[in-house]
Each structure stands twice: as C-alpha cells, then as structure tokens.
Coordinates of N, CA and C in Angstrom, one line a residue:
M1004 N 7.5 40.5 -18.2 CA 6.0 42.1 -18.3 C 5.7 42.7 -16.4
F1005 N 5.8 43.8 -17.3 CA 5.6 44.4 -15.0 C 4.9 44.4 -14.4
R1006 N 4.7 43.8 -13.1 CA 4.0 44.2 -11.9 C 3.8 45.5 -11.0
T1007 N 2.5 45.4 -11.2 CA 2.7 46.5 -9.9 C 2.9 45.9 -8.6
G1008 N 2.4 47.2 -7.6 CA 2.8 46.5 -6.4 C 1.4 45.3 -5.7
R1009 N 0.4 46.7 -6.4 CA -1.0 45.4 -6.5 C -1.2 44.0 -6.7
E1010 N -0.7 43.9 -7.6 CA -0.7 42.7 -8.2 C 0.4 41.2 -7.3
V1011 N 1.6 41.7 -6.7 CA 2.2 41.3 -6.0 C 1.5 41.5 -4.4
G1012 N 0.4 41.8 -4.2 CA 0.9 42.4 -3.0 C -1.1 41.1 -2.8
S1013 N -1.3 41.4 -4.0 CA -2.8 40.1 -4.0 C -1.9 38.3 -4.1
T1014 N -1.1 38.5 -4.7 CA -0.4 36.3 -4.7 C -0.1 36.5 -3.7
E1015 N 1.2 37.5 -2.9 CA 1.3 37.2 -1.8 C 0.4 37.2 -1.1
C1016 N -1.0 37.5 -0.6 CA -2.3 37.5 -0.1 C -2.8 35.7 0.1
I1017 N -2.8 35.6 -1.7 CA -3.1 34.1 -1.8 C -2.1 33.1 -1.2
A1018 N -1.4 33.5 -1.5 CA 0.0 32.1 -0.9 C -0.5 32.0 0.4
V1019 N -0.7 33.5 0.9 CA -0.6 33.3 2.9 C -1.9 33.1 2.6
R1020 N -2.8 32.5 2.9 CA -4.3 32.1 2.7 C -4.1 30.8 2.6
Y1021 N -3.9 31.0 1.2 CA -4.1 28.9 1.7 C -2.7 27.6 2.0
T1022 N -1.8 28.9 2.6 CA -1.0 28.3 3.4 C -0.1 28.6 4.6
W1023 N -1.5 28.8 5.6 CA -2.2 29.4 6.8 C -1.9 28.2 7.9
R1024 N -2.3 27.2 7.6 CA -2.3 26.4 8.0 C -1.1 25.2 8.3
M1025 N -0.8 25.4 7.1 CA 0.8 24.5 7.7 C 2.2 24.9 8.1
S1026 N 2.3 23.7 8.4 CA 3.4 24.3 9.8 C 5.1 23.5 8.5
S1027 N 5.7 24.0 9.4 CA 6.3 23.9 8.5 C 7.2 23.0 9.4
E1028 N 7.4 23.0 9.8 CA 8.2 22.6 10.7 C 7.0 21.0 11.7
V1029 N 7.8 20.0 11.1 CA 7.2 18.9 11.5 C 7.1 18.0 13.0
R1030 N 6.1 18.2 13.8 CA 6.1 18.1 14.8 C 6.8 16.8 15.4
T1031 N 6.7 17.8 16.6 CA 7.6 16.0 17.8 C 6.2 13.9 17.2
E1032 N 5.0 15.1 17.8 CA 3.6 14.2 17.3 C 3.6 13.4 15.8
Q1033 N 4.4 14.4 15.1 CA 4.2 13.8 14.0 C 5.4 12.6 13.6
Y1034 N 6.8 12.9 14.0 CA 7.9 11.8 14.0 C 8.1 10.7 14.6
R1035 N 6.5 10.8 16.1 CA 6.4 9.5 17.1 C 5.1 8.1 15.9
A1036 N 4.3 8.9 15.3 CA 3.2 9.2 13.9 C 4.2 7.8 13.0
L1037 N 4.6 8.7 12.6 CA 5.5 8.0 11.5 C 6.5 6.8 11.9
A1038 N 7.0 7.0 13.1 CA 8.1 5.8 13.7 C 7.5 4.4 14.0
E1039 N 5.7 4.6 14.7 CA 5.1 3.9 14.2 C 4.6 3.2 13.2
L1040 N 3.7 3.5 12.7 CA 3.5 3.7 11.2 C 4.4 2.7 10.5
R1041 N 5.9 3.4 10.2 CA 6.5 2.4 9.6 C 6.9 1.3 10.4
H1042 N 6.9 1.2 11.8 CA 6.9 -0.3 12.5 C 5.9 -1.0 12.7
Q1043 N 5.1 -1.0 12.8 CA 3.8 -1.6 12.2 C 3.5 -2.6 10.5
I1044 N 4.0 -1.2 10.2 CA 4.8 -1.6 8.6 C 5.2 -2.9 8.5
R1045 N 7.0 -2.4 8.6 CA 7.3 -3.7 9.3 C 7.5 -4.8 9.0
Q1046 N 6.9 -5.0 11.0 CA 6.0 -6.6 11.0 C 4.4 -6.5 10.1
F1047 N 4.4 -6.3 10.3 CA 3.3 -6.8 9.2 C 4.1 -7.4 8.2
L1048 N 5.4 -6.4 6.6 CA 5.8 -7.5 5.8 C 7.1 -8.6 7.0
S1049 N 7.3 -8.7 7.7 CA 8.5 -9.4 8.5 C 8.0 -10.4 8.1
E1050 N 6.6 -10.6 8.8 CA 5.4 -11.6 9.8 C 5.1 -12.4 8.5
G1051 N 4.6 -11.9 7.4 CA 4.0 -12.3 6.3 C 5.1 -12.8 5.0
D1052 N 7.2 -12.6 5.3 CA 7.7 -13.0 4.9 C 7.5 -14.8 5.7
R1053 N 7.8 -14.5 7.2 CA 7.5 -16.2 7.7 C 6.8 -16.4 7.3
A1054 N 5.2 -16.2 7.4 CA 4.2 -16.8 6.5 C 3.9 -17.7 5.7
A1055 N 5.0 -17.1 4.3 CA 5.8 -17.7 3.5 C 6.2 -18.7 3.2
R1056 N 7.4 -18.2 4.0 CA 8.6 -19.6 4.2 C 8.1 -21.6 4.7
A1057 N 6.9 -20.3 6.0 CA 6.1 -21.8 6.5 C 5.5 -22.9 5.9
A1058 N 5.1 -22.1 4.6 CA 4.2 -23.0 3.6 C 5.6 -23.7 2.8
G1059 N 6.6 -23.3 2.6 CA 7.1 -23.7 1.3 C 7.8 -22.9 0.1
L1060 N 6.9 -21.3 0.3 CA 7.7 -20.3 -0.7 C 9.2 -19.3 0.7
E1061 N 9.8 -18.9 -0.7 CA 10.6 -16.9 -1.0 C 9.2 -15.7 -0.1
P1062 N 9.6 -15.3 0.1 CA 8.8 -14.5 0.4 C 9.0 -14.2 -1.2
Q1063 N 9.6 -13.3 -1.7 CA 9.3 -13.7 -2.9 C 8.2 -13.8 -4.8
Q1064 N 8.4 -14.5 -4.5 CA 7.5 -16.7 -4.8 C 5.7 -15.3 -4.7
Y1065 N 5.9 -15.6 -3.0 CA 4.1 -15.6 -2.8 C 4.2 -14.6 -3.0
L1066 N 5.3 -13.5 -3.1 CA 4.1 -11.4 -3.3 C 3.8 -12.3 -5.3
L1067 N 4.8 -13.0 -6.0 CA 4.3 -13.0 -7.5 C 2.8 -13.6 -7.3
L1068 N 2.5 -14.6 -6.3 CA 1.6 -14.9 -6.7 C -0.2 -14.4 -6.7
L1069 N 0.7 -13.5 -5.4 CA -0.4 -12.1 -4.9 C -0.4 -12.0 -5.9
M1070 N 0.4 -10.9 -6.7 CA -0.2 -10.3 -7.8 C -0.9 -10.9 -9.4
I1071 N -0.4 -11.4 -9.0 CA -1.2 -12.2 -10.5 C -2.3 -12.5 -9.9
R1072 N -2.8 -13.6 -8.7 CA -4.6 -13.5 -8.2 C -4.7 -12.0 -7.9
G1073 N -3.9 -11.1 -7.6 CA -4.6 -9.6 -7.0 C -4.9 -8.7 -8.1
L1074 N -4.0 -8.5 -8.8 CA -4.2 -7.7 -10.2 C -5.7 -7.2 -10.5
P1075 N -6.3 -5.9 -10.8 CA -6.5 -4.9 -10.9 C -7.7 -5.5 -12.1
E1076 N -9.2 -5.7 -12.3 CA -9.8 -6.5 -13.1 C -9.0 -6.0 -14.8
G1077 N -8.9 -6.4 -15.5 CA -8.2 -6.0 -17.2 C -7.1 -5.9 -17.4
Q1078 N -6.7 -6.1 -16.3 CA -4.7 -6.2 -16.5 C -4.5 -7.0 -17.1
S1079 N -4.2 -7.8 -17.8 CA -2.9 -9.6 -17.9 C -1.9 -8.8 -16.8
A1080 N -1.6 -10.4 -16.2 CA -0.6 -10.7 -15.0 C 1.0 -10.7 -16.3
T1081 N 1.0 -9.4 -17.3 CA 1.9 -10.1 -18.2 C 3.3 -10.6 -17.7
I1082 N 4.7 -10.1 -18.1 CA 5.4 -10.0 -16.6 C 6.6 -8.7 -16.9
R1083 N 5.4 -8.2 -17.9 CA 6.2 -5.9 -17.9 C 5.5 -6.5 -17.2
T1084 N 4.0 -6.2 -16.8 CA 2.8 -5.6 -15.2 C 3.7 -6.1 -14.0
L1085 N 3.6 -7.6 -14.0 CA 4.0 -8.3 -12.8 C 5.9 -7.8 -12.4
A1086 N 6.3 -7.3 -13.2 CA 7.8 -6.9 -12.5 C 7.3 -5.0 -12.7
E1087 N 6.4 -4.0 -12.6 CA 6.4 -3.2 -12.4 C 6.0 -2.8 -11.3
R1088 N 4.3 -4.0 -10.9 CA 4.0 -4.7 -10.0 C 4.3 -4.8 -8.8
L1089 N 5.6 -5.4 -8.8 CA 6.8 -6.0 -7.6 C 7.6 -5.2 -7.6
T1090 N 7.6 -4.0 -8.3 CA 9.0 -3.2 -8.3 C 10.4 -4.0 -8.5
L1091 N 10.6 -4.5 -9.7 CA 11.4 -5.5 -10.1 C 11.4 -5.0 -11.4
K1092 N 13.2 -5.2 -12.1 CA 13.0 -5.5 -13.3 C 13.0 -6.1 -13.8
H1093 N 13.3 -6.6 -14.8 CA 12.2 -6.6 -15.7 C 13.1 -8.5 -15.8
H1094 N 14.3 -8.8 -15.8 CA 14.9 -10.3 -16.0 C 15.1 -10.5 -14.9
S1095 N 14.2 -9.9 -13.9 CA 14.4 -10.4 -11.9 C 13.2 -11.1 -11.6
A1096 N 12.5 -10.2 -12.9 CA 10.5 -11.0 -12.6 C 10.7 -11.9 -13.2
V1097 N 11.1 -12.2 -14.8 CA 11.9 -13.5 -15.5 C 12.2 -14.3 -15.0
E1098 N 12.9 -14.2 -13.9 CA 13.9 -15.1 -13.2 C 13.1 -15.8 -11.9
L1099 N 11.8 -15.1 -11.4 CA 10.6 -16.1 -10.1 C 10.5 -16.6 -11.0
V1100 N 9.4 -15.7 -12.4 CA 8.3 -16.6 -12.8 C 9.5 -18.3 -13.3
D1101 N 10.1 -18.4 -13.7 CA 11.3 -19.9 -14.1 C 10.6 -20.2 -12.3
R1102 N 11.4 -20.2 -11.3 CA 11.4 -20.8 -10.4 C 10.4 -21.3 -10.3
L1103 N 9.1 -20.7 -10.2 CA 7.9 -20.8 -9.4 C 8.0 -21.9 -11.3
E1104 N 7.7 -21.4 -12.1 CA 7.1 -22.9 -13.0 C 7.6 -23.7 -13.1
A1105 N 9.0 -24.3 -13.1 CA 10.2 -25.4 -12.1 C 9.0 -26.0 -11.2
N1106 N 8.8 -25.4 -10.0 CA 8.1 -26.0 -8.9 C 6.3 -26.8 -9.5
G1107 N 5.9 -26.1 -10.8 CA 4.2 -26.6 -10.9 C 3.7 -25.5 -10.1
Y1108 N 4.3 -24.1 -9.7 CA 3.3 -23.8 -9.5 C 2.1 -22.2 -10.1
V1109 N 3.0 -22.0 -11.6 CA 2.5 -20.9 -11.9 C 3.1 -21.7 -14.0
R1110 N 1.9 -20.9 -15.4 CA 2.3 -21.3 -16.1 C 2.5 -20.3 -17.2
R1111 N 3.6 -20.0 -18.3 CA 3.5 -19.4 -19.4 C 3.1 -19.4 -21.3
T1112 N 2.8 -18.2 -21.3 CA 1.8 -19.0 -22.5 C 1.5 -17.3 -22.8
R1113 N 1.9 -17.4 -24.3 CA 1.7 -16.1 -25.5 C 0.6 -15.6 -25.3
G1114 N 0.4 -14.3 -25.2 CA -0.7 -13.7 -25.8 C -1.3 -13.8 -26.8
R1115 N -2.4 -13.8 -26.9 CA -3.3 -13.7 -27.9 C -3.4 -13.2 -29.5
D1116 N -3.8 -11.4 -29.0 CA -3.4 -10.6 -29.1 C -1.4 -9.8 -30.0
D1117 N -1.4 -10.0 -28.7 CA 0.3 -9.8 -29.0 C 1.3 -11.5 -29.2
R1118 N 1.8 -11.9 -29.8 CA 2.6 -13.3 -29.1 C 4.1 -12.9 -28.9
R1119 N 4.2 -11.4 -28.9 CA 5.6 -11.3 -27.6 C 4.9 -11.6 -26.3
N1120 N 4.3 -10.5 -25.9 CA 3.7 -11.1 -24.6 C 4.0 -12.4 -23.9
V1121 N 4.0 -12.3 -23.0 CA 3.9 -13.5 -22.3 C 3.3 -13.6 -21.1
I1122 N 2.1 -14.7 -21.1 CA 0.9 -14.5 -19.3 C 1.1 -15.4 -18.9
V1123 N 1.0 -14.7 -17.4 CA 1.6 -15.1 -15.8 C 0.5 -15.9 -16.2
S1124 N -0.8 -17.4 -15.7 CA -1.5 -17.4 -14.4 C -1.0 -18.7 -13.5
L1125 N -1.7 -18.7 -12.3 CA -1.5 -19.7 -11.6 C -2.1 -21.0 -12.2
L1126 N -1.4 -21.8 -11.7 CA -1.8 -23.6 -11.8 C -2.5 -23.6 -10.2
P1127 N -3.1 -25.4 -10.1 CA -3.3 -25.6 -9.1 C -2.9 -25.1 -7.8
R1128 N -2.3 -26.1 -7.8 CA -1.0 -26.2 -7.6 C -0.5 -24.2 -6.5
G1129 N 0.3 -24.0 -7.7 CA 0.3 -22.0 -6.8 C -1.2 -21.6 -6.8
E1130 N -2.2 -21.6 -6.7 CA -3.2 -21.7 -6.0 C -3.5 -21.6 -4.5
R1131 N -3.6 -23.0 -4.6 CA -3.9 -23.8 -2.3 C -2.7 -23.0 -2.0
M1132 N -0.8 -22.4 -2.4 CA 0.2 -21.8 -1.4 C -0.2 -20.7 -1.1
L1133 N -1.0 -20.2 -2.5 CA -1.3 -18.5 -2.8 C -2.4 -18.5 -1.5
E1134 N -3.8 -19.5 -1.3 CA -4.8 -19.5 -0.7 C -3.9 -19.7 0.8
E1135 N -3.3 -20.7 0.5 CA -2.6 -20.8 1.5 C -1.8 -19.5 3.0
V1136 N -1.8 -18.9 2.5 CA -0.4 -17.7 2.9 C -1.6 -16.1 2.8
A1137 N -2.1 -16.2 2.5 CA -2.9 -15.6 2.3 C -4.2 -15.9 3.0
R1138 N -4.6 -16.9 3.0 CA -5.8 -16.8 4.5 C -5.0 -16.5 6.0
H1139 N -3.6 -16.8 5.9 CA -2.9 -16.4 6.9 C -2.4 -14.6 7.9
R1140 N -2.3 -14.3 6.3 CA -2.2 -12.9 6.4 C -3.6 -12.3 6.7
I1141 N -4.9 -11.9 5.9 CA -6.3 -11.6 5.9 C -6.5 -12.1 8.1
N1142 N -6.3 -13.4 8.8 CA -6.6 -14.0 9.6 C -5.6 -12.8 10.9
E1143 N -4.4 -12.9 9.9 CA -3.6 -11.8 10.6 C -3.9 -9.8 11.2
L1144 N -4.5 -9.9 10.1 CA -5.2 -8.1 9.7 C -6.1 -8.7 10.6
R1145 N -7.3 -9.6 11.1 CA -8.5 -9.5 11.2 C -8.2 -9.5 13.2
S1146 N -6.5 -9.8 13.3 CA -6.3 -10.2 14.7 C -5.8 -8.5 14.9
N1147 N -4.7 -8.0 14.2 CA -3.4 -7.4 14.4 C -3.7 -5.8 13.2
G1148 N -4.5 -5.2 13.0 CA -4.6 -4.3 12.5 C -5.5 -3.1 13.1
H1149 N -6.2 -3.5 13.6 CA -5.7 -2.1 14.6 C -5.2 -1.4 14.4
E1150 N -3.8 -1.9 14.7 CA -3.0 -0.9 15.3 C -2.1 -0.6 13.8
L1151 N -2.1 -1.0 13.3 CA -1.9 -0.4 12.0 C -2.8 0.8 11.4
V1152 N -3.9 0.4 11.7 CA -5.0 1.7 11.5 C -4.8 2.8 12.4
R1153 N -4.8 2.5 13.3 CA -4.1 3.0 14.3 C -2.5 3.5 14.3
A1154 N -2.1 4.0 13.5 CA -0.8 4.0 13.4 C -0.9 5.4 12.1
I1155 N -2.0 5.5 11.4 CA -2.3 6.1 9.9 C -2.7 7.1 10.5
D1156 N -4.6 6.2 11.1 CA -4.9 7.4 12.1 C -4.2 8.9 12.4
R1157 N -3.0 8.0 13.5 CA -1.9 8.7 14.1 C -1.1 9.9 13.7
L1158 N -0.7 9.6 12.5 CA 0.1 10.0 12.1 C -1.0 10.7 10.5
L1159 N -2.0 11.1 10.3 CA -3.1 11.5 9.4 C -3.8 12.5 10.3
D1160 N -3.9 12.3 11.2 CA -3.8 13.2 13.2 C -5.3 13.1 12.2
R1161 N -6.4 12.0 12.1 CA -7.3 11.5 12.4 C -7.9 11.9 13.9
E1162 N -7.6 10.3 14.4 CA -7.4 11.4 15.9 C -7.6 12.4 17.0
G1163 N -7.4 13.5 16.7 CA -7.5 14.9 16.9 C -8.4 15.2 16.1
Q1164 N -8.7 15.2 15.0 CA -10.0 16.1 15.3 C -11.8 15.8 14.8
E1165 N -11.2 13.6 15.2 CA -12.5 13.5 15.7 C -13.2 13.3 16.7
A1166 N -12.2 14.1 18.3 CA -12.4 14.2 19.4 C -12.1 15.6 19.3
S1167 N -12.2 16.4 17.9 CA -12.2 17.8 18.3 C -13.2 17.6 17.4
G1168 N -13.8 17.0 16.0 CA -14.8 17.4 15.9 C -16.7 16.9 17.1
K1169 N -15.9 15.9 17.3 CA -17.3 15.5 19.2 C -17.4 16.2 19.5
R1170 N -16.4 17.7 20.6 CA -16.6 18.2 21.1 C -17.2 19.5 21.0
A1171 N -16.3 19.9 19.8 CA -17.5 20.7 19.4 C -19.7 20.3 18.7
V1172 N -19.3 18.9 18.7 CA -20.5 18.2 18.3 C -21.2 18.1 20.0
K1173 N -20.3 17.7 20.7 CA -21.5 18.2 22.1 C -21.4 19.5 23.0
G1174 N -21.4 20.4 21.9 CA -21.4 21.5 22.3 C -22.2 22.2 22.4
G1175 N -22.1 21.9 20.6 CA -23.5 22.5 19.6 C -24.3 22.2 20.4
A1176 N -24.5 20.2 20.5 CA -25.7 20.4 20.9 C -26.3 20.7 21.7
K1177 N -24.6 21.1 23.5 CA -25.4 21.2 25.0 C -26.1 22.9 24.3
K1178 N -25.7 23.8 23.0 CA -25.5 25.1 23.5 C -27.4 25.0 22.8
R1179 N -28.1 23.7 22.0 CA -29.9 24.1 20.8 C -29.9 23.6 21.7
S1180 N -30.6 22.6 22.7 CA -31.2 22.3 24.1 C -31.3 23.4 25.4
R1181 N -30.3 24.0 25.2 CA -31.0 25.6 26.5 C -31.3 26.5 26.6

C-alpha cells in the first residue's frame, strides 16, 4: 500500500505530539533518584535478612513463610505458586519447603481437587517465627519507611510536580482574590 505525503505527515505529527514532552536523555536528578531508591531498597532487604537471622531463620525461609501467609485471597500456597512468587526454580522451592518442614514450621498436604498439587501451610511454630520477624519489619517501615517513599517520589518526580502544582494553585488563588 502506498501512502501519500499527507498521510505520512499526519503520522509524524501524531508521534511528535505524544512524545514531545518525553526526554530521550536521563537527567542527573533521575540517576541520583534511581541510585537512592536502589540504596534504600538494598538497605531494607539487608535489614530484613538480619531480622530473619536474629529470629533463627534464613532469609529465604522467612520469605517463604511470608509468601504463604501473604498470598492474595483465592490463591493456594502450592509449590508452583511459592516458587513463582519467590522467583525460584521449582526444585529450589521444594528444598526450601523440605527444610522448613523438617524444623516444624510448615506442613504439606495434597490438594483436594488435584492430588498432584502440594499445598504448603504454616504450623503454629512457623506462624510465631513469621510474626516475630514481620512485626520487626513493620515497625522498621513505620520509623524509616519515609526515606524509601521519598526516594520513590524523587524518581517519579512527584515532589517537583507537587511543588509546581502548589505554586500554580497559590498563584491562581491570588489572582481570584484580587
């Protein structure tokens, strides 16, 4: 199919119209914000690993317990689901469940509808261990989470948008009151 000059021109105008605000260059502030976000995430994860170890769990064990307890409503804690949520290979999730089961933190049962599915559930000991670490993590987020949120805001440029929005509102309010 041949295009006329007019069709090509209109397509180019549409592309320019929708991308003119997008900068192809990453600004220095964005690099700084991304680096800060990465730092805050790594710090949060590192502290979580320390909290898990202090409670007597390996970090991956804590994460598996958390995934079991925190699955979205309607999802079963199958080995497949847990492996996907933890971004592990199936056999690695099985090994992790093996260790947790040997320590009395979880139990495996066969699925009612499909006996091939293995459902993992928390035992009271696992619940207690999970709650101990989760309570620590939530308290830490309450006291230090604002730094993580601030890093995300900087990356998404919300602080700049809010500041310019406030200036526009203040300026508009002044004009109306005159």
